[in-house]
Coordinates of C-alpha atoms in Angstrom, one line a residue:
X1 CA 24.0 29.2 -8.4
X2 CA 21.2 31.2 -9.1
X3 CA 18.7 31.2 -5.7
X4 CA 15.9 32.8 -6.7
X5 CA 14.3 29.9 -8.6
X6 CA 15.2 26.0 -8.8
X7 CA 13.6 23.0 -10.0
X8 CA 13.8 20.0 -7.9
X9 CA 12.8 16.4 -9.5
X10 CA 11.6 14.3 -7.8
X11 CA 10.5 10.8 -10.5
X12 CA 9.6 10.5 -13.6
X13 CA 6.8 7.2 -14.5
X14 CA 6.6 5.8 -17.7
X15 CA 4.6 3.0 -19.6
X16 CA 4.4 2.4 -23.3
X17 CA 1.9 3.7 -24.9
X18 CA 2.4 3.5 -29.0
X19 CA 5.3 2.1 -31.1
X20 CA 8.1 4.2 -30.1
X21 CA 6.4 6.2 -27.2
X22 CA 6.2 5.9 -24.0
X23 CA 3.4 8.5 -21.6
X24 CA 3.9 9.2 -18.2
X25 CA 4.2 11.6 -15.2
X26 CA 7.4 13.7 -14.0
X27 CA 7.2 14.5 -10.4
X28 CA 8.8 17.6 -9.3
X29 CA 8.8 20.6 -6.9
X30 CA 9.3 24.0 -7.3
X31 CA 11.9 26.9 -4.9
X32 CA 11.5 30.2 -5.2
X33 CA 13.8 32.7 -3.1
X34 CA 14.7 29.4 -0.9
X35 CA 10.2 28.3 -0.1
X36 CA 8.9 25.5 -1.6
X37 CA 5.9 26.4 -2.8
X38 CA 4.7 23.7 -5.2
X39 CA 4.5 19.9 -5.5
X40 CA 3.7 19.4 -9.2
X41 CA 3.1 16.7 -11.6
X42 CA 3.6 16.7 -15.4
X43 CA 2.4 14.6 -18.3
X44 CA 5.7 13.6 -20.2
X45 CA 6.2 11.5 -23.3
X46 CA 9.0 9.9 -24.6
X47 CA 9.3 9.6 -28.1
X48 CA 12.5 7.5 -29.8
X49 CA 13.4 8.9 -33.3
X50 CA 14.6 6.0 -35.3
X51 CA 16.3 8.7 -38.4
X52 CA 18.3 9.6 -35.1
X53 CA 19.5 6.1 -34.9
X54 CA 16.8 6.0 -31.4
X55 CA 17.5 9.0 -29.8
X56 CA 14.7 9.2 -27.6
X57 CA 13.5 12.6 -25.6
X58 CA 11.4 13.4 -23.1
X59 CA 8.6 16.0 -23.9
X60 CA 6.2 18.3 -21.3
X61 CA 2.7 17.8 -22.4
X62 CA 1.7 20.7 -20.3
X63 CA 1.6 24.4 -19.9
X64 CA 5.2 24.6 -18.5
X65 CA 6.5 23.3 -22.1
X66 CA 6.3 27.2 -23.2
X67 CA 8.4 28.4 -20.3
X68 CA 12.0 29.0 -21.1
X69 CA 13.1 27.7 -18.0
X70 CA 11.2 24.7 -17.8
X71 CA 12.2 23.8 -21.2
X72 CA 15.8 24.1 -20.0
X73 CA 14.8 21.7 -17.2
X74 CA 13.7 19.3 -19.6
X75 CA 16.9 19.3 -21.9
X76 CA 18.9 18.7 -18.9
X77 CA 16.8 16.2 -17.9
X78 CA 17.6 14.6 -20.9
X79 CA 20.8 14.3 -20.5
X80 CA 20.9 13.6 -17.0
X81 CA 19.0 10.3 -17.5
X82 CA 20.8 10.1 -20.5
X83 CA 24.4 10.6 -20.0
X84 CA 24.1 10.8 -16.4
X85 CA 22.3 8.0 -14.7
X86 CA 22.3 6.0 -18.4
X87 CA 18.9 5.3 -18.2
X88 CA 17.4 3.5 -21.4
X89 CA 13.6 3.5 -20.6
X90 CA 13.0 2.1 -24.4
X91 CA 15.7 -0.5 -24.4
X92 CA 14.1 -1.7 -20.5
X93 CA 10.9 -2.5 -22.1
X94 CA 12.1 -3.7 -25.6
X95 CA 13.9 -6.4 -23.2
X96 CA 10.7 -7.0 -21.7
X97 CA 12.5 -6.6 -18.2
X98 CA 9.5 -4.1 -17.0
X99 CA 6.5 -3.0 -17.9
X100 CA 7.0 0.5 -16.9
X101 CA 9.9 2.3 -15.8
X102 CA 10.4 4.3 -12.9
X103 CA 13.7 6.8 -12.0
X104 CA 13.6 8.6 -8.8
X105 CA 16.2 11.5 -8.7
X106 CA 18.0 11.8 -5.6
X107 CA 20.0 14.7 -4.2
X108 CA 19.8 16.6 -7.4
X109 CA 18.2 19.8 -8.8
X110 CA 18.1 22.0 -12.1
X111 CA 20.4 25.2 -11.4
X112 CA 18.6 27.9 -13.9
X113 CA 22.3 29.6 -14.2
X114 CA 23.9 26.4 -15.7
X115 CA 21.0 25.1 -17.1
X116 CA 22.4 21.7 -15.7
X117 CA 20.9 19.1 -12.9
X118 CA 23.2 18.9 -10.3
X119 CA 24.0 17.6 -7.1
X120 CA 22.0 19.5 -4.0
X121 CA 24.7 20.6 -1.6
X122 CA 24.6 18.4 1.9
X123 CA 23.5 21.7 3.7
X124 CA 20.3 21.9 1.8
X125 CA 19.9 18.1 1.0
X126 CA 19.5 18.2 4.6
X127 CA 17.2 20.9 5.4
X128 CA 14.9 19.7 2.6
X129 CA 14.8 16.5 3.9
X130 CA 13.7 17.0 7.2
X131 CA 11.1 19.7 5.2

């Protein structure tokens, strides 16, 4: 695992906003060479493409949609909440169980290397913790 850089998220809040969208903010925190150095929040959208039988994905509205990286963060993200967790933010609403949605991510981060989210290991879900 690459330990220069990683991506930590932290919760991603959505709401619907037009037919087949949903607008909200990803939570996450930046590493680099083992400091964390940034807290940020991201405008996201989630748009369901019904020619894709409603395959929804999860799109950066910011300026870290044009870095490589963070755009691999974002397709893992995908599948993470996807295949992963099996999160359906679109099918939650449609059932008119919530209003919003809200997926906190525990223990996890994006390894750059595999392009992947994976589990922290307990040595530095630890340390972070108590960070």
């Amino acid at each position: 695992m690459m330990d220069y850089f990683k991506i930590y998220p932290q919760a991603i809040y959505l709401y619907p906003d037009a037919p087949r969208q949903l607008t909200g903010l990803l939570h996450y925190q930046l590493e680099q060479y083992g400091c964390f150095y940034k807290s940020r929040t991201c405008s996201v959208s989630l748009v369901k493409d019904e020619s894709l039988g409603g395959k929804w994905s999860i799109v950066a509205e910011e300026f870290e949609a044009g870095n490589s990286t963070f755009t691999g963060f974002m397709e893992a993200l995908n599948y993470y909440m996807i295949g992963v967790l099996g999160v359906d933010p679109f099918e939650e609403i449609e059932r008119g169980q919530k209003a919003s949605v809200n997926v906190h991510f525990n223990d996890v981060l994006f390894d750059v290397e595999s392009r992947q989210i994976v589990k922290i290991p307990k040595a530095k879900s630890k340390s972070r913790l108590s960070a």
